[in-house]
CSV table of C-alpha atoms and ligand atoms in Angstrom, one decimal:
chain,number,residue,atom,x,y,z
D,1,MET,CA,23.7,39.3,-54.2
D,2,GLY,CA,23.6,36.2,-56.6
D,3,ARG,CA,22.0,35.5,-60.0
D,4,ALA,CA,18.6,34.5,-58.6
D,5,ALA,CA,17.9,38.1,-57.6
D,6,ARG,CA,18.3,39.5,-61.2
D,7,ASP,CA,15.9,39.0,-63.9
D,8,ALA,CA,16.7,37.8,-67.5
D,9,GLY,CA,18.1,41.6,-68.6
D,10,GLY,CA,20.3,41.4,-65.2
D,11,ARG,CA,18.2,44.0,-63.3
D,12,ILE,CA,17.3,43.4,-59.8
D,13,THR,CA,13.3,43.1,-59.3
D,14,GLY,CA,11.7,43.6,-56.0
D,15,ALA,CA,10.0,39.7,-56.6
D,16,ASP,CA,13.7,39.0,-57.1
D,17,LEU,CA,14.8,40.1,-54.2
D,18,LEU,CA,12.1,39.1,-51.7
D,19,ARG,CA,12.6,35.5,-52.9
D,20,TYR,CA,16.5,35.9,-52.3
D,21,LEU,CA,16.0,37.3,-48.9
D,22,ARG,CA,13.3,34.7,-47.9
D,23,ASP,CA,16.2,31.9,-49.1
D,24,LEU,CA,18.7,33.7,-46.3
D,25,GLY,CA,16.0,33.4,-43.9
D,26,TRP,CA,14.4,36.7,-43.6
D,27,ARG,CA,10.7,35.4,-42.6
D,28,ASP,CA,9.2,38.6,-42.0
D,29,VAL,CA,9.6,40.3,-45.2
D,30,ALA,CA,7.1,41.7,-47.3
D,31,TRP,CA,7.6,43.2,-50.9
D,32,GLN,CA,4.6,45.1,-52.5
D,33,PRO,CA,5.2,46.4,-56.1
D,34,PRO,CA,5.0,49.8,-56.0
D,35,PRO,CA,2.0,51.7,-57.0
D,36,ALA,CA,1.0,52.0,-61.2
D,37,LYS,CA,1.9,55.3,-62.4
D,38,ALA,CA,-1.8,57.4,-63.0
D,39,VAL,CA,-1.2,57.5,-66.9
D,40,PRO,CA,-3.8,59.9,-68.0
D,41,PRO,CA,-6.7,59.1,-70.3
D,42,PRO,CA,-5.8,59.7,-74.1
D,43,VAL,CA,-6.8,63.2,-75.0
D,44,ALA,CA,-9.7,62.9,-78.0
D,45,HIS,CA,-8.0,65.4,-80.3
D,46,ALA,CA,-11.2,66.7,-82.3
D,47,SER,CA,-9.6,66.8,-85.8
D,48,SER,CA,-7.9,63.7,-86.0
D,49,THR,CA,-11.5,61.7,-86.5
D,50,PRO,CA,-13.4,63.3,-89.5
D,51,PRO,CA,-16.4,63.4,-89.2
D,52,ALA,CA,-18.8,60.8,-91.1
D,53,ALA,CA,-18.9,62.3,-94.7
D,54,LEU,CA,-22.6,63.1,-95.5
D,55,ASP,CA,-24.2,61.0,-98.2
D,56,PRO,CA,-24.7,62.9,-101.2
D,57,SER,CA,-27.3,61.2,-102.6
D,58,ARG,CA,-29.6,62.4,-99.6
D,59,ALA,CA,-28.2,65.8,-99.6
D,60,GLU,CA,-31.5,68.5,-99.2
D,61,SER,CA,-30.2,70.7,-102.3
D,62,LEU,CA,-27.7,71.1,-105.3
D,63,GLU,CA,-25.4,73.4,-103.4
D,64,GLU,CA,-24.9,71.0,-100.5
D,65,MET,CA,-24.4,68.4,-102.5
D,66,ALA,CA,-21.9,70.5,-104.5
D,67,ARG,CA,-19.9,71.1,-101.6
D,68,SER,CA,-19.8,67.4,-100.5
D,69,LEU,CA,-18.6,66.2,-103.8
D,70,ALA,CA,-15.8,68.8,-104.1
D,71,ASP,CA,-12.8,66.5,-103.1
D,72,CYS,CA,-14.8,63.3,-104.1
D,73,ARG,CA,-12.2,60.2,-104.3
D,74,ARG,CA,-15.0,57.3,-105.1
D,75,CYS,CA,-13.4,56.5,-108.1
D,76,ARG,CA,-9.9,56.3,-110.1
D,77,LEU,CA,-10.6,59.9,-112.0
D,78,ALA,CA,-10.2,61.8,-108.9
D,79,GLY,CA,-6.6,60.5,-109.5
D,80,SER,CA,-6.7,62.8,-112.9
D,81,ARG,CA,-8.8,65.3,-112.5
D,82,SER,CA,-8.6,69.0,-112.0
D,83,ARG,CA,-12.0,69.8,-110.6
D,84,VAL,CA,-15.0,68.4,-110.2
D,85,VAL,CA,-17.8,69.7,-112.6
D,86,PHE,CA,-21.3,69.3,-110.5
D,87,GLY,CA,-23.7,70.7,-113.2
D,88,ALA,CA,-25.1,74.1,-113.8
D,89,GLY,CA,-28.4,76.2,-114.5
D,90,SER,CA,-31.5,76.7,-112.9
D,91,ASN,CA,-32.5,74.7,-110.4
D,92,ARG,CA,-35.8,74.7,-111.1
D,93,ALA,CA,-35.1,73.8,-115.1
D,94,ARG,CA,-38.1,72.3,-116.8
D,95,VAL,CA,-35.7,70.8,-119.1
D,96,LEU,CA,-32.0,68.6,-117.8
D,97,PHE,CA,-29.6,68.2,-120.3
D,98,VAL,CA,-27.4,65.0,-119.7
D,99,GLY,CA,-23.8,64.9,-121.2
D,100,GLU,CA,-21.2,62.1,-120.6
D,101,GLY,CA,-18.6,63.5,-118.8
D,102,PRO,CA,-16.1,66.6,-119.1
D,103,GLY,CA,-13.5,67.4,-121.6
D,104,ALA,CA,-10.3,69.7,-121.0
D,105,GLU,CA,-12.1,72.8,-120.7
D,106,GLU,CA,-14.8,71.7,-118.6
D,107,ASP,CA,-11.8,70.6,-116.3
D,108,ARG,CA,-10.2,73.5,-116.3
D,109,GLN,CA,-13.7,75.9,-115.3
D,110,GLY,CA,-15.5,73.2,-113.3
D,111,VAL,CA,-18.4,74.0,-115.4
D,112,PRO,CA,-20.0,71.4,-117.8
D,113,PHE,CA,-20.3,72.2,-121.5
D,114,VAL,CA,-18.0,75.2,-122.0
D,115,GLY,CA,-15.8,73.7,-124.9
D,116,LYS,CA,-16.6,73.9,-128.3
D,117,ALA,CA,-19.3,71.2,-128.0
D,118,GLY,CA,-20.7,73.6,-125.0
D,119,GLN,CA,-20.8,76.3,-127.5
D,120,LEU,CA,-22.8,74.2,-129.8
D,121,LEU,CA,-25.2,73.4,-127.6
D,122,ASN,CA,-25.5,76.7,-126.7
D,123,ALA,CA,-26.2,77.2,-130.0
D,124,MET,CA,-29.0,74.4,-130.4
D,125,LEU,CA,-31.0,76.1,-126.7
D,126,ARG,CA,-31.1,79.3,-128.4
D,127,ALA,CA,-32.8,77.8,-131.5
D,128,VAL,CA,-35.6,76.4,-129.5
D,129,GLY,CA,-36.2,79.5,-127.0
D,130,LEU,CA,-34.1,78.8,-124.5
D,131,ARG,CA,-31.0,80.0,-122.3
D,132,ARG,CA,-28.5,78.1,-120.7
D,133,GLU,CA,-29.7,79.8,-117.5
D,134,ASP,CA,-33.3,78.4,-118.6
D,135,VAL,CA,-31.9,74.6,-118.5
D,136,TYR,CA,-29.7,72.6,-116.0
D,137,ILE,CA,-26.3,70.6,-117.5
D,138,ALA,CA,-24.8,67.6,-115.9
D,139,ASN,CA,-23.2,64.5,-117.2
D,140,VAL,CA,-22.9,61.0,-116.4
D,141,VAL,CA,-19.5,61.5,-114.5
D,142,LYS,CA,-18.5,64.4,-113.1
D,143,CYS,CA,-14.6,63.9,-113.3
D,144,ARG,CA,-12.9,64.2,-116.5
D,145,PRO,CA,-12.1,60.9,-117.6
D,146,PRO,CA,-8.1,60.7,-119.0
D,147,GLU,CA,-7.7,61.5,-123.1
D,148,ASN,CA,-11.7,62.0,-122.9
D,149,ARG,CA,-11.7,58.4,-122.8
D,150,ASP,CA,-15.7,56.7,-122.7
D,151,PRO,CA,-16.4,56.4,-118.5
D,152,GLN,CA,-16.1,53.3,-117.3
D,153,GLU,CA,-19.0,50.7,-115.7
D,154,ASP,CA,-17.6,51.3,-112.2
D,155,GLU,CA,-16.4,55.1,-112.9
D,156,ALA,CA,-20.3,55.7,-113.6
D,157,ALA,CA,-21.7,53.2,-111.1
D,158,ALA,CA,-19.6,55.4,-108.4
D,159,CYS,CA,-21.2,58.7,-109.8
D,160,LEU,CA,-24.5,58.3,-111.2
D,161,PRO,CA,-26.7,58.6,-107.6
D,162,PHE,CA,-25.6,62.1,-107.7
D,163,LEU,CA,-27.2,62.5,-111.5
D,164,TRP,CA,-30.3,60.4,-110.1
D,165,ARG,CA,-30.2,63.2,-106.7
D,166,GLN,CA,-29.7,66.4,-109.2
D,167,ILE,CA,-32.4,65.1,-111.4
D,168,GLU,CA,-34.9,64.4,-108.1
D,169,LEU,CA,-33.8,67.9,-107.0
D,170,VAL,CA,-33.8,69.8,-110.4
D,171,ASP,CA,-37.1,67.9,-110.7
D,172,PRO,CA,-37.8,68.5,-114.3
D,173,ALA,CA,-40.4,67.8,-116.9
D,174,VAL,CA,-38.2,66.2,-119.5
D,175,ILE,CA,-34.3,65.0,-119.8
D,176,VAL,CA,-32.3,65.4,-123.2
D,177,ALA,CA,-29.7,62.6,-122.9
D,178,LEU,CA,-26.9,64.0,-125.1
D,179,GLY,CA,-25.2,61.2,-126.8
D,180,ARG,CA,-24.7,57.1,-126.7
D,181,VAL,CA,-22.9,57.5,-123.5
D,182,ALA,CA,-25.6,59.6,-121.8
D,183,SER,CA,-28.1,57.4,-123.4
D,184,GLN,CA,-26.4,54.2,-122.0
D,185,PHE,CA,-26.8,55.0,-118.5
D,186,LEU,CA,-29.7,56.8,-118.3
D,187,LEU,CA,-31.9,54.0,-120.5
D,188,GLY,CA,-29.6,51.2,-119.6
D,189,THR,CA,-28.9,50.2,-123.4
D,190,LYS,CA,-26.0,49.5,-125.4
D,191,ALA,CA,-27.9,49.6,-128.7
D,192,PRO,CA,-26.7,52.2,-131.3
D,193,ILE,CA,-27.9,55.7,-130.4
D,194,SER,CA,-29.2,55.8,-134.3
D,195,SER,CA,-31.8,53.2,-133.2
D,196,TYR,CA,-33.8,54.8,-130.6
D,197,ARG,CA,-32.6,58.5,-131.0
D,198,GLY,CA,-35.3,61.4,-131.4
D,199,ARG,CA,-38.1,58.6,-129.6
D,200,TRP,CA,-39.6,60.0,-126.4
D,201,THR,CA,-38.4,57.2,-124.1
D,202,SER,CA,-38.6,56.9,-120.2
D,203,CYS,CA,-36.1,57.0,-117.3
D,204,ARG,CA,-37.4,56.7,-113.5
D,205,GLY,CA,-40.5,57.6,-114.8
D,206,ARG,CA,-39.7,60.7,-117.1
D,207,ASP,CA,-39.5,61.7,-120.0
D,208,VAL,CA,-36.0,61.4,-121.8
D,209,LEU,CA,-34.9,62.6,-125.3
D,210,PRO,CA,-31.9,60.6,-126.9
D,211,THR,CA,-30.3,62.7,-129.5
D,212,PHE,CA,-26.8,62.8,-130.8
D,213,HIS,CA,-24.1,64.4,-128.9
D,214,PRO,CA,-23.1,68.2,-130.0
D,215,ALA,CA,-19.6,66.6,-130.2
D,216,TYR,CA,-20.5,64.1,-132.2
D,217,LEU,CA,-22.7,67.4,-134.6
D,218,LEU,CA,-19.2,69.3,-134.8
D,219,ARG,CA,-17.5,66.3,-136.4
D,220,THR,CA,-20.7,64.9,-138.3
D,221,PRO,CA,-22.4,67.6,-139.4
D,222,SER,CA,-24.7,65.9,-141.8
D,223,ALA,CA,-26.5,64.6,-138.5
D,224,LYS,CA,-27.5,68.2,-137.9
D,225,ALA,CA,-31.1,67.3,-139.7
D,226,ALA,CA,-31.6,64.3,-137.3
D,227,VAL,CA,-30.8,66.6,-134.3
D,228,TRP,CA,-32.8,69.7,-135.2
D,229,ALA,CA,-35.9,67.1,-135.4
D,230,ASP,CA,-35.3,66.5,-132.1
D,231,LEU,CA,-34.7,69.9,-130.7
D,232,LYS,CA,-38.4,70.3,-132.5
D,233,LEU,CA,-39.7,67.8,-130.6
D,234,LEU,CA,-38.5,69.0,-127.4
D,235,ARG,CA,-40.1,72.9,-128.3
D,236,GLN,CA,-43.4,71.0,-129.2
D,237,ARG,CA,-43.2,69.3,-125.3
D,238,LEU,CA,-42.4,72.5,-123.6
D,239,ARG,CA,-45.4,73.9,-125.2
D,240,ASP,CA,-47.5,71.3,-124.6
D,241,GLY,CA,-47.0,71.4,-120.9
Y,301,URA,N1,-18.8,66.9,-123.4
Y,301,URA,C1,-19.6,66.1,-122.1
Y,301,URA,O1,-20.3,65.1,-122.8
Y,301,URA,N2,-19.9,66.9,-120.8
Y,301,URA,C2,-19.5,68.6,-120.7
Y,301,URA,O2,-19.8,68.6,-120.1
Y,301,URA,C3,-18.6,68.9,-122.1
Y,301,URA,C4,-18.1,68.1,-123.2
């Protein structure tokens, strides 16, 4: 058989063979390509495509939201945190405290305000007749920023929808913003906290009392008098109902 009956790779194809035979004068030969092999349809592996992720900002309960955030990767903080620190306390608290973000101990335990600042917060609560279990405690960001730096704008933007939803679900009578960072993101201000702390203000239709962060109090004991005044405002508001 000559070169004309071979394909580019040197293989003889059915069409080439037919052309070759016809060239030789065989007029009555017909060539049918072999039937295509039946290829089984691809098998759908249920586990290969994860189900669409629940949007936690639409979660129906705090538990559901906590579950769906447990492996959150929405911002770079996911790369350095040990645990997502979702929030803790009573689901029906009248007071919701907002801090800035977990520290080292919170990152280890997965619970907000359990380090030194947390112990001082507990003492502040006791001073106005509240127990930790009576209030709800959350943070602007739910993962520890490396070296306890301030959360960056994009990190806070990724996390805030979940704080808004926590606030909706707990539905507290009042919110206490602990420190500059929490106040900045709740109230949308970059003014120094000393210019507005201790005055009731509002966020999303809720009363918010900004005060100093317990960690600041640990560094600056002279600020205790101001925080005590703020706590008395809180106590009065809770008594007034
Ligand atoms: N500081 C915060 O702002 N939040 C915590 O959870 C702990 C310390």
